[in-house]
mmCIF file of C-alpha atoms in Angstrom:
data_model
loop_
_atom_site.group_PDB
_atom_site.id
_atom_site.type_symbol
_atom_site.label_atom_id
_atom_site.label_comp_id
_atom_site.label_asym_id
_atom_site.label_seq_id
_atom_site.Cartn_x
_atom_site.Cartn_y
_atom_site.Cartn_z
ATOM 1 C CA MET A 4 0.000 0.000 0.000
ATOM 2 C CA PHE A 5 2.869 2.370 0.584
ATOM 3 C CA ALA A 6 3.462 2.354 -3.149
ATOM 4 C CA VAL A 7 0.946 5.209 -3.306
ATOM 5 C CA PHE A 8 3.071 7.379 -1.016
ATOM 6 C CA GLN A 9 4.150 10.385 -3.113
ATOM 7 C CA GLY A 10 5.531 13.783 -2.166
ATOM 8 C CA ALA A 11 2.817 16.424 -2.292
ATOM 9 C CA ARG A 12 1.552 18.922 0.231
ATOM 10 C CA LYS A 13 -1.844 20.502 0.404
ATOM 11 C CA THR A 14 -1.783 24.187 0.802
ATOM 12 C CA ALA A 15 -5.088 25.491 1.858
ATOM 13 C CA VAL A 16 -15.753 -9.525 14.752
ATOM 14 C CA ALA A 17 -15.061 -12.604 13.436
ATOM 15 C CA VAL A 18 -18.509 -12.974 11.838
ATOM 16 C CA PHE A 19 -19.711 -10.065 9.759
ATOM 17 C CA SER A 20 -23.078 -9.191 8.359
ATOM 18 C CA ILE A 21 -23.202 -9.344 4.574
ATOM 19 C CA ALA A 22 -22.636 -5.595 4.449
ATOM 20 C CA SER A 23 -19.235 -6.309 6.011
ATOM 21 C CA LEU A 24 -18.979 -2.799 7.389
ATOM 22 C CA ILE A 25 -21.030 -1.194 10.080
ATOM 23 C CA PHE A 26 -21.134 2.240 11.606
ATOM 24 C CA LEU A 27 -20.032 1.626 15.182
ATOM 25 C CA SER A 28 -21.458 4.613 16.953
ATOM 26 C CA ALA A 29 -23.766 7.561 16.733
ATOM 27 C CA CYS A 30 -22.036 10.638 15.333
ATOM 28 C CA ASN A 31 -20.275 13.122 17.527
ATOM 29 C CA PRO A 32 -21.964 16.481 17.921
ATOM 30 C CA GLN A 33 -21.504 18.416 14.720
ATOM 31 C CA THR A 34 -18.453 20.668 14.829
ATOM 32 C CA SER A 35 -17.989 21.379 11.118
ATOM 33 C CA SER A 36 -20.164 22.529 8.257
ATOM 34 C CA VAL A 37 -17.941 20.964 5.554
ATOM 35 C CA GLY A 38 -19.912 18.469 3.492
ATOM 36 C CA GLN A 39 -22.934 18.392 1.214
ATOM 37 C CA SER A 40 -26.400 17.692 2.567
ATOM 38 C CA ILE A 41 -28.251 14.639 1.281
ATOM 39 C CA LYS A 42 -31.921 13.752 1.011
ATOM 40 C CA PRO A 43 -32.651 10.907 3.444
ATOM 41 C CA GLY A 44 -34.251 7.956 1.701
ATOM 42 C CA LYS A 45 -33.059 9.056 -1.748
ATOM 43 C CA PRO A 46 -30.102 7.630 -3.723
ATOM 44 C CA ILE A 47 -26.831 9.325 -2.751
ATOM 45 C CA PRO A 48 -24.803 10.672 -5.680
ATOM 46 C CA VAL A 49 -21.193 9.538 -5.218
ATOM 47 C CA ALA A 50 -18.267 10.126 -7.566
ATOM 48 C CA LEU A 51 -15.523 7.513 -7.799
ATOM 49 C CA LEU A 52 -12.233 8.818 -9.204
ATOM 50 C CA VAL A 53 -9.924 6.069 -10.463
ATOM 51 C CA PRO A 54 -6.604 6.092 -12.400
ATOM 52 C CA GLY A 55 -8.065 4.638 -15.609
ATOM 53 C CA GLY A 56 -7.233 6.149 -18.980
ATOM 54 C CA SER A 57 -3.504 6.603 -18.389
ATOM 55 C CA GLY A 58 -2.527 3.928 -20.903
ATOM 56 C CA SER A 59 -0.894 1.892 -18.133
ATOM 57 C CA ALA A 60 -2.120 -1.692 -17.722
ATOM 58 C CA THR A 61 -1.329 -1.449 -14.019
ATOM 59 C CA ASP A 62 -3.495 1.648 -13.630
ATOM 60 C CA ALA A 63 -6.295 0.034 -15.630
ATOM 61 C CA LEU A 64 -6.249 -3.040 -13.386
ATOM 62 C CA LEU A 65 -6.286 -0.887 -10.271
ATOM 63 C CA ALA A 66 -9.137 1.248 -11.616
ATOM 64 C CA ARG A 67 -11.215 -1.814 -12.438
ATOM 65 C CA SER A 68 -10.582 -3.398 -9.044
ATOM 66 C CA LEU A 69 -11.553 -0.234 -7.184
ATOM 67 C CA GLU A 70 -14.779 0.085 -9.140
ATOM 68 C CA ASN A 71 -15.566 -3.607 -8.634
ATOM 69 C CA ALA A 72 -15.063 -3.292 -4.882
ATOM 70 C CA ALA A 73 -17.227 -0.186 -4.729
ATOM 71 C CA ARG A 74 -20.030 -1.931 -6.618
ATOM 72 C CA LEU A 75 -19.694 -5.006 -4.395
ATOM 73 C CA ALA A 76 -20.198 -2.743 -1.392
ATOM 74 C CA MET A 77 -23.237 -1.162 -3.036
ATOM 75 C CA SER A 78 -24.785 -4.581 -3.618
ATOM 76 C CA GLU A 79 -24.355 -5.477 0.049
ATOM 77 C CA LEU A 80 -25.887 -2.313 1.504
ATOM 78 C CA SER A 81 -29.348 -2.483 3.003
ATOM 79 C CA ASP A 82 -31.909 0.338 2.997
ATOM 80 C CA VAL A 83 -29.507 2.724 1.245
ATOM 81 C CA LYS A 84 -29.009 3.337 -2.464
ATOM 82 C CA ILE A 85 -25.861 4.794 -4.004
ATOM 83 C CA ASP A 86 -25.861 6.521 -7.380
ATOM 84 C CA LEU A 87 -22.251 5.896 -8.415
ATOM 85 C CA LYS A 88 -20.547 7.637 -11.313
ATOM 86 C CA VAL A 89 -16.983 6.719 -12.238
ATOM 87 C CA TYR A 90 -14.451 9.248 -13.545
ATOM 88 C CA ASN A 91 -11.019 8.432 -14.988
ATOM 89 C CA THR A 92 -8.165 10.648 -13.832
ATOM 90 C CA ALA A 93 -5.512 9.021 -16.080
ATOM 91 C CA GLY A 94 -3.239 9.320 -13.061
ATOM 92 C CA ASP A 95 -2.820 13.016 -13.847
ATOM 93 C CA PRO A 96 -3.386 15.772 -11.245
ATOM 94 C CA ASN A 97 -4.814 18.243 -13.754
ATOM 95 C CA GLN A 98 -7.322 15.716 -15.031
ATOM 96 C CA ALA A 99 -8.139 14.665 -11.467
ATOM 97 C CA ALA A 100 -8.998 18.286 -10.692
ATOM 98 C CA ARG A 101 -11.155 18.581 -13.820
ATOM 99 C CA MET A 102 -12.985 15.328 -13.068
ATOM 100 C CA ALA A 103 -13.629 16.384 -9.487
ATOM 101 C CA VAL A 104 -15.215 19.637 -10.654
ATOM 102 C CA GLU A 105 -17.209 17.799 -13.322
ATOM 103 C CA ALA A 106 -18.433 15.299 -10.740
ATOM 104 C CA VAL A 107 -19.648 18.006 -8.391
ATOM 105 C CA LYS A 108 -21.356 19.845 -11.233
ATOM 106 C CA GLY A 109 -23.020 16.518 -12.032
ATOM 107 C CA GLY A 110 -24.467 16.365 -8.516
ATOM 108 C CA ALA A 111 -21.922 14.345 -6.539
ATOM 109 C CA LYS A 112 -22.319 14.888 -2.806
ATOM 110 C CA ILE A 113 -18.982 13.281 -1.923
ATOM 111 C CA ILE A 114 -15.917 12.089 -3.849
ATOM 112 C CA LEU A 115 -14.307 8.690 -3.313
ATOM 113 C CA GLY A 116 -10.688 8.569 -4.567
ATOM 114 C CA PRO A 117 -8.375 9.316 -6.284
ATOM 115 C CA VAL A 118 -5.445 7.014 -5.438
ATOM 116 C CA PHE A 119 -2.192 8.908 -5.928
ATOM 117 C CA ALA A 120 -1.365 11.712 -3.526
ATOM 118 C CA LYS A 121 -0.825 14.447 -6.112
ATOM 119 C CA ASN A 122 -4.146 13.578 -7.776
ATOM 120 C CA ALA A 123 -6.022 13.508 -4.483
ATOM 121 C CA ASN A 124 -4.475 16.812 -3.497
ATOM 122 C CA ALA A 125 -5.498 18.388 -6.816
ATOM 123 C CA ALA A 126 -9.028 17.015 -6.623
ATOM 124 C CA GLY A 127 -9.482 18.277 -3.083
ATOM 125 C CA LEU A 128 -8.257 21.764 -3.917
ATOM 126 C CA ALA A 129 -10.475 21.895 -6.992
ATOM 127 C CA VAL A 130 -13.660 21.363 -4.982
ATOM 128 C CA ALA A 131 -12.614 22.931 -1.673
ATOM 129 C CA ASN A 132 -14.861 25.937 -2.268
ATOM 130 C CA ARG A 133 -17.780 23.702 -3.249
ATOM 131 C CA ASN A 134 -18.318 22.195 0.222
ATOM 132 C CA VAL A 135 -17.520 18.631 -0.901
ATOM 133 C CA ASN A 136 -15.469 16.130 1.091
ATOM 134 C CA VAL A 137 -12.942 13.879 -0.647
ATOM 135 C CA LEU A 138 -12.200 10.386 0.705
ATOM 136 C CA SER A 139 -8.964 9.597 -1.106
ATOM 137 C CA PHE A 140 -7.266 6.204 -1.362
ATOM 138 C CA SER A 141 -3.864 7.725 -0.627
ATOM 139 C CA ASN A 142 -1.886 7.001 2.536
ATOM 140 C CA ASN A 143 0.113 10.235 2.314
ATOM 141 C CA THR A 144 -0.770 12.296 5.375
ATOM 142 C CA THR A 145 0.825 15.458 3.965
ATOM 143 C CA ILE A 146 -2.232 15.978 1.739
ATOM 144 C CA ALA A 147 -4.744 15.375 4.544
ATOM 145 C CA GLY A 148 -6.801 18.181 5.993
ATOM 146 C CA GLY A 149 -9.583 20.564 5.059
ATOM 147 C CA ASN A 150 -11.941 18.604 2.820
ATOM 148 C CA VAL A 151 -9.452 15.790 2.067
ATOM 149 C CA PHE A 152 -9.220 12.539 4.023
ATOM 150 C CA VAL A 153 -6.812 9.665 3.417
ATOM 151 C CA LEU A 154 -8.235 6.139 3.704
ATOM 152 C CA GLY A 155 -4.994 4.240 3.103
ATOM 153 C CA ASN A 156 -3.085 2.751 6.009
ATOM 154 C CA THR A 157 -0.394 5.196 7.060
ATOM 155 C CA PHE A 158 3.152 4.941 8.328
ATOM 156 C CA GLU A 159 1.879 6.536 11.540
ATOM 157 C CA ASN A 160 -0.649 3.745 12.142
ATOM 158 C CA THR A 161 1.900 1.004 11.609
ATOM 159 C CA ALA A 162 4.597 2.719 13.656
ATOM 160 C CA LYS A 163 2.287 3.305 16.631
ATOM 161 C CA ARG A 164 1.048 -0.287 16.619
ATOM 162 C CA LEU A 165 4.494 -1.843 16.463
ATOM 163 C CA VAL A 166 6.208 0.545 18.879
ATOM 164 C CA ARG A 167 3.522 -0.021 21.489
ATOM 165 C CA TYR A 168 3.756 -3.774 21.038
ATOM 166 C CA ALA A 169 7.547 -3.697 21.273
ATOM 167 C CA SER A 170 7.303 -1.742 24.526
ATOM 168 C CA SER A 171 4.852 -4.253 25.960
ATOM 169 C CA GLN A 172 7.263 -7.084 25.145
ATOM 170 C CA GLY A 173 10.333 -5.523 26.730
ATOM 171 C CA LYS A 174 11.760 -4.564 23.338
ATOM 172 C CA GLY A 175 11.151 -0.820 23.602
ATOM 173 C CA ARG A 176 14.721 0.462 23.198
ATOM 174 C CA ILE A 177 14.511 0.987 19.438
ATOM 175 C CA MET A 178 17.014 1.981 16.766
ATOM 176 C CA ILE A 179 15.656 3.205 13.421
ATOM 177 C CA VAL A 180 17.418 2.239 10.179
ATOM 178 C CA HIS A 181 16.162 4.006 7.057
ATOM 179 C CA GLY A 182 16.967 4.731 3.449
ATOM 180 C CA ASN A 183 17.691 8.319 2.503
ATOM 181 C CA ASP A 184 14.689 9.100 0.310
ATOM 182 C CA GLY A 185 11.431 10.941 0.873
ATOM 183 C CA SER A 186 9.269 7.912 1.628
ATOM 184 C CA GLU A 187 11.644 6.206 4.055
ATOM 185 C CA SER A 188 12.467 9.504 5.731
ATOM 186 C CA ALA A 189 8.734 9.986 6.310
ATOM 187 C CA GLY A 190 8.674 6.489 7.783
ATOM 188 C CA ARG A 191 11.571 7.385 10.063
ATOM 189 C CA ASP A 192 9.705 10.457 11.283
ATOM 190 C CA ALA A 193 6.569 8.400 11.972
ATOM 191 C CA ILE A 194 8.544 5.909 14.058
ATOM 192 C CA GLN A 195 10.269 8.669 16.013
ATOM 193 C CA LYS A 196 6.912 10.274 16.742
ATOM 194 C CA ALA A 197 5.489 6.936 17.876
ATOM 195 C CA ILE A 198 8.464 6.369 20.181
ATOM 196 C CA SER A 199 8.145 9.827 21.726
ATOM 197 C CA SER A 200 4.430 9.302 22.457
ATOM 198 C CA SER A 201 4.822 5.864 24.049
ATOM 199 C CA GLY A 202 6.889 4.205 26.734
ATOM 200 C CA ALA A 203 9.637 3.364 24.248
ATOM 201 C CA THR A 204 13.158 4.817 24.005
ATOM 202 C CA LEU A 205 14.976 5.959 20.887
ATOM 203 C CA ALA A 206 18.331 4.162 20.840
ATOM 204 C CA GLY A 207 19.509 5.881 17.676
ATOM 205 C CA VAL A 208 18.810 6.672 14.037
ATOM 206 C CA SER A 209 20.950 5.645 11.085
ATOM 207 C CA GLY A 210 20.391 6.301 7.386
ATOM 208 C CA PHE A 211 21.980 4.936 4.235
ATOM 209 C CA GLU A 212 22.125 5.767 0.551
ATOM 210 C CA LEU A 213 19.520 3.794 -1.375
ATOM 211 C CA SER A 214 21.822 1.812 -3.619
ATOM 212 C CA GLN A 215 23.544 -1.539 -3.292
ATOM 213 C CA ASN A 216 26.914 0.129 -2.695
ATOM 214 C CA GLY A 217 25.339 2.581 -0.288
ATOM 215 C CA ILE A 218 23.907 -0.219 1.823
ATOM 216 C CA VAL A 219 27.092 -2.298 1.775
ATOM 217 C CA ASN A 220 29.200 0.695 2.766
ATOM 218 C CA ALA A 221 26.857 1.778 5.566
ATOM 219 C CA ILE A 222 26.225 -1.608 7.188
ATOM 220 C CA PRO A 223 29.419 -1.849 9.309
ATOM 221 C CA ALA A 224 28.773 1.511 10.992
ATOM 222 C CA ILE A 225 25.042 0.766 11.417
ATOM 223 C CA SER A 226 25.861 -2.590 13.010
ATOM 224 C CA ARG A 227 28.346 -1.017 15.411
ATOM 225 C CA GLN A 228 25.786 1.587 16.406
ATOM 226 C CA VAL A 229 23.105 -1.037 17.028
ATOM 227 C CA LYS A 230 25.437 -2.985 19.321
ATOM 228 C CA SER A 231 26.892 0.004 21.155
ATOM 229 C CA SER A 232 23.495 1.644 21.705
ATOM 230 C CA GLY A 233 22.038 -1.299 23.581
ATOM 231 C CA ALA A 234 19.125 -1.387 21.154
ATOM 232 C CA GLN A 235 16.622 -4.139 21.878
ATOM 233 C CA SER A 236 14.933 -3.678 18.503
ATOM 234 C CA VAL A 237 15.882 -2.449 15.038
ATOM 235 C CA PHE A 238 12.995 -0.799 13.182
ATOM 236 C CA LEU A 239 13.553 -0.978 9.399
ATOM 237 C CA THR A 240 11.685 1.370 7.060
ATOM 238 C CA SER A 241 12.687 -0.433 3.838
ATOM 239 C CA GLY A 242 10.384 -2.816 1.977
ATOM 240 C CA THR A 243 10.866 -6.127 0.184
ATOM 241 C CA SER A 244 11.118 -4.390 -3.193
ATOM 242 C CA GLY A 245 13.905 -2.142 -1.898
ATOM 243 C CA ALA A 246 16.737 -2.481 0.589
ATOM 244 C CA LEU A 247 15.134 -4.940 3.005
ATOM 245 C CA PRO A 248 16.602 -8.150 1.491
ATOM 246 C CA PHE A 249 20.110 -6.659 1.721
ATOM 247 C CA LEU A 250 19.596 -5.446 5.291
ATOM 248 C CA ALA A 251 18.134 -8.789 6.371
ATOM 249 C CA GLY A 252 21.254 -10.550 5.153
ATOM 250 C CA LEU A 253 23.994 -8.052 5.968
ATOM 251 C CA LEU A 254 22.988 -7.016 9.489
ATOM 252 C CA PRO A 255 23.294 -10.578 10.882
ATOM 253 C CA GLU A 256 26.544 -11.059 8.969
ATOM 254 C CA ASN A 257 27.879 -7.981 10.756
ATOM 255 C CA GLY A 258 26.991 -9.153 14.232
ATOM 256 C CA VAL A 259 23.396 -7.969 14.731
ATOM 257 C CA ASP A 260 21.767 -11.230 15.797
ATOM 258 C CA PRO A 261 17.988 -11.411 15.151
ATOM 259 C CA ALA A 262 17.787 -13.946 17.981
ATOM 260 C CA THR A 263 18.697 -11.252 20.517
ATOM 261 C CA THR A 264 17.829 -8.019 18.671
ATOM 262 C CA GLN A 265 14.240 -7.828 17.469
ATOM 263 C CA PHE A 266 13.836 -6.889 13.792
ATOM 264 C CA ILE A 267 10.684 -4.850 13.088
ATOM 265 C CA GLY A 268 9.368 -3.741 9.681
ATOM 266 C CA LEU A 269 7.393 -0.642 8.781
ATOM 267 C CA GLN A 270 6.286 -2.201 5.493
ATOM 268 C CA ARG A 271 4.687 -5.556 4.707
ATOM 269 C CA TRP A 272 7.178 -8.428 4.790
ATOM 270 C CA ASP A 273 4.804 -10.976 3.268
ATOM 271 C CA ILE A 274 4.546 -9.305 -0.165
ATOM 272 C CA PRO A 275 5.663 -10.964 -2.371
ATOM 273 C CA ALA A 276 4.975 -14.279 -0.675
ATOM 274 C CA ASN A 277 8.508 -15.633 -1.159
ATOM 275 C CA ALA A 278 9.932 -12.805 0.995
ATOM 276 C CA VAL A 279 9.012 -14.750 4.125
ATOM 277 C CA SER A 280 11.749 -17.266 3.306
ATOM 278 C CA LEU A 281 14.565 -14.723 3.827
ATOM 279 C CA PRO A 282 16.700 -16.023 6.719
ATOM 280 C CA GLY A 283 17.261 -12.586 8.253
ATOM 281 C CA LEU A 284 13.520 -11.937 8.546
ATOM 282 C CA GLN A 285 12.735 -15.051 10.562
ATOM 283 C CA ASN A 286 11.052 -14.100 13.871
ATOM 284 C CA GLY A 287 10.716 -10.489 12.630
ATOM 285 C CA TRP A 288 7.593 -8.443 13.335
ATOM 286 C CA PHE A 289 5.434 -6.378 11.012
ATOM 287 C CA ALA A 290 1.824 -5.204 10.954
ATOM 288 C CA ILE A 291 -1.034 -6.468 8.787
ATOM 289 C CA PRO A 292 -4.772 -5.806 8.464
ATOM 290 C CA ASP A 293 -7.070 -8.220 10.261
ATOM 291 C CA PRO A 294 -6.369 -11.433 8.264
ATOM 292 C CA ALA A 295 -9.715 -13.117 8.916
ATOM 293 C CA LEU A 296 -11.709 -10.112 7.698
ATOM 294 C CA SER A 297 -9.412 -9.584 4.722
ATOM 295 C CA LYS A 298 -9.913 -13.240 3.749
ATOM 296 C CA GLN A 299 -13.691 -12.842 3.892
ATOM 297 C CA PHE A 300 -13.544 -9.841 1.575
ATOM 298 C CA ARG A 301 -11.242 -11.614 -0.897
ATOM 299 C CA GLY A 302 -13.607 -14.564 -0.983
ATOM 300 C CA ARG A 303 -16.669 -12.472 -1.761
ATOM 301 C CA TYR A 304 -14.799 -10.428 -4.345
ATOM 302 C CA GLU A 305 -13.420 -13.512 -6.134
ATOM 303 C CA ALA A 306 -16.844 -15.198 -6.091
ATOM 304 C CA ARG A 307 -18.345 -12.169 -7.844
ATOM 305 C CA TYR A 308 -15.553 -11.192 -10.243
ATOM 306 C CA GLY A 309 -13.540 -14.368 -10.744
ATOM 307 C CA ALA A 310 -10.206 -12.829 -9.768
ATOM 308 C CA PRO A 311 -8.560 -11.561 -6.574
ATOM 309 C CA PRO A 312 -8.925 -7.876 -5.656
ATOM 310 C CA HIS A 313 -6.072 -5.393 -5.871
ATOM 311 C CA PRO A 314 -4.400 -4.983 -2.443
ATOM 312 C CA ILE A 315 -6.021 -1.560 -1.901
ATOM 313 C CA ALA A 316 -9.432 -2.395 -3.413
ATOM 314 C CA GLY A 317 -10.868 -2.774 0.075
ATOM 315 C CA LEU A 318 -10.525 0.988 0.535
ATOM 316 C CA ALA A 319 -13.179 1.558 -2.125
ATOM 317 C CA TYR A 320 -15.449 -0.944 -0.407
ATOM 318 C CA ASP A 321 -14.904 0.744 2.950
ATOM 319 C CA GLY A 322 -15.602 4.182 1.511
ATOM 320 C CA ILE A 323 -18.919 3.182 -0.056
ATOM 321 C CA ALA A 324 -20.019 1.151 2.932
ATOM 322 C CA ALA A 325 -19.157 3.958 5.344
ATOM 323 C CA ILE A 326 -21.190 6.397 3.271
ATOM 324 C CA GLY A 327 -24.076 3.941 3.290
ATOM 325 C CA ALA A 328 -23.851 3.329 7.024
ATOM 326 C CA LEU A 329 -23.848 7.050 7.752
ATOM 327 C CA ALA A 330 -26.743 7.727 5.366
ATOM 328 C CA LYS A 331 -28.782 4.952 6.962
ATOM 329 C CA SER A 332 -29.048 7.137 10.059
ATOM 330 C CA GLY A 333 -31.442 9.386 8.136
ATOM 331 C CA ASN A 334 -29.349 12.457 8.933
ATOM 332 C CA ALA A 335 -29.222 14.984 6.110
ATOM 333 C CA LYS A 336 -25.727 15.943 7.349
ATOM 334 C CA ALA A 337 -24.472 12.362 7.178
ATOM 335 C CA LEU A 338 -21.612 13.350 4.862
ATOM 336 C CA SER A 339 -20.393 16.269 6.958
ATOM 337 C CA THR A 340 -16.925 16.270 8.467
ATOM 338 C CA SER A 341 -18.324 15.775 11.956
ATOM 339 C CA ALA A 342 -20.277 12.687 10.856
ATOM 340 C CA LEU A 343 -17.341 11.211 8.953
ATOM 341 C CA THR A 344 -15.075 11.642 11.973
ATOM 342 C CA SER A 345 -17.116 9.735 14.521
ATOM 343 C CA ALA A 346 -14.741 8.878 17.369
ATOM 344 C CA GLN A 347 -15.742 5.223 17.480
ATOM 345 C CA GLY A 348 -15.455 4.816 13.742
ATOM 346 C CA PHE A 349 -16.329 1.897 11.497
ATOM 347 C CA ALA A 350 -15.618 -1.788 11.116
ATOM 348 C CA GLY A 351 -14.232 -2.288 7.628
ATOM 349 C CA VAL A 352 -13.381 -5.224 5.406
ATOM 350 C CA SER A 353 -9.827 -5.335 6.762
ATOM 351 C CA GLY A 354 -10.519 -4.151 10.311
ATOM 352 C CA ILE A 355 -11.702 -1.162 12.284
ATOM 353 C CA PHE A 356 -10.899 2.342 11.122
ATOM 354 C CA ARG A 357 -11.831 5.902 11.874
ATOM 355 C CA LEU A 358 -11.235 9.228 10.194
ATOM 356 C CA ARG A 359 -9.734 12.072 12.172
ATOM 357 C CA GLY A 360 -10.499 15.759 12.025
ATOM 358 C CA ASP A 361 -7.089 16.479 10.514
ATOM 359 C CA GLY A 362 -7.891 14.241 7.516
ATOM 360 C CA THR A 363 -5.735 11.316 8.645
ATOM 361 C CA ASN A 364 -7.020 7.969 9.882
ATOM 362 C CA GLU A 365 -6.481 5.301 12.469
ATOM 363 C CA ARG A 366 -6.714 1.592 11.608
ATOM 364 C CA GLY A 367 -6.724 -1.481 13.788
ATOM 365 C CA LEU A 368 -3.804 -3.719 12.801
ATOM 366 C CA ALA A 369 -2.544 -7.128 13.823
ATOM 367 C CA VAL A 370 1.085 -7.822 14.708
ATOM 368 C CA ALA A 371 2.505 -10.674 12.647
ATOM 369 C CA GLN A 372 5.732 -12.649 12.962
ATOM 370 C CA ILE A 373 7.557 -14.764 10.416
ATOM 371 C CA GLN A 374 8.218 -18.200 11.887
ATOM 372 C CA ASN A 375 9.901 -20.876 9.774
ATOM 373 C CA GLY A 376 8.813 -19.153 6.589
ATOM 374 C CA GLN A 377 5.193 -18.773 7.722
ATOM 375 C CA VAL A 378 3.296 -15.653 8.773
ATOM 376 C CA LEU A 379 1.642 -16.017 12.173
ATOM 377 C CA VAL A 380 -0.430 -13.446 14.059
ATOM 378 C CA ILE A 381 1.111 -12.965 17.494
ATOM 379 C CA ASP A 382 -1.144 -10.106 18.611
ATOM 380 C CA PRO A 383 -4.586 -9.884 16.985
ATOM 381 C CA ALA A 384 -6.086 -6.756 15.512
ATOM 382 C CA PRO A 385 -8.337 -4.852 17.909
ATOM 383 C CA ARG A 386 -12.065 -4.984 17.216
ATOM 384 C CA SER A 387 -12.829 -1.636 18.835
ATOM 385 C CA PHE A 388 -10.976 1.585 19.527
ATOM 386 C CA SER A 389 -11.256 1.001 23.269
ATOM 387 C CA GLY A 390 -9.499 -2.380 23.043
ATOM 388 C CA ALA A 391 -5.869 -3.474 23.178
ATOM 389 C CA GLY A 392 -3.672 -1.951 20.496
ATOM 390 C CA PHE A 393 -4.986 1.616 21.008
#
């Protein structure tokens, strides 16, 4: 999911009902007027902005999967009708802005999407003066705020979950190892913030140039720092498609023993599936969405469409189902910022989530560990925001 992290800043239960997402609580008292009014009992006009039309097969597949998931959610709603119109952004910020304006002129009361941060930022700015909220599929918190929300799981969510768990397990003296690029630096900052707001201790921070030579050259000094700092855990920001395989091999070779120093990952270590066989990642921790709920969603999606969903398709489902759950209350202000940011949130197809007033989100995640090449949940995802993990 972090593949959608791009640099842009905005200026201005185990058994589910078939709907698979429920509104968990009555709305907080209204504190914001942002958001279009709807007519209770009438179909809700919703615009879905997807990256189709770019000429990229990858974008086309993602666009189709997002639309499929949204329509699956619509088919599983009860007592609420959604009037969905789909707009292609071609993965271009200028077109995303034009499509957002066109959608609002066409009657859309809320916008779901786009995916990429720059597109979501452009779409939000384009309709900011039209009193329309945008529920983007990005996980880039720098674009969040005003009328733009990010639905994607964020570095902040993952860092908080894993830092708190490490502290509870006596592994709270943490050293951060990160690549020197925008995304991994943002990950570093999220981990540092999580450490400062918990009972953990920052043992040190070490960066490296994102190249094979850069990693090889930096590893001896990083390893010495880990050992001299007394770090109980090493929190790695790199993913399996980047520096992680090198780090997993070279750190143990340079004296950082995963048997005594806990390796923790900010990104998913089970994608691709063969990554779990890397020797250096055995017994390492990372965070995942609730696996049982994710499996249920995949099963329903595959039964309907004959293929597995894209990894972020569930965000489209969650967006539609949240809109439906809010509208079911019969409140004409169901799409206002105050309604969207209910403190007790929603239960989504991959776990609980809630939107925050600053446009970011919180998601309930499980802590997983790789054991003998298998992914096992060692601390389950919370099922409410008052439970363990929050």
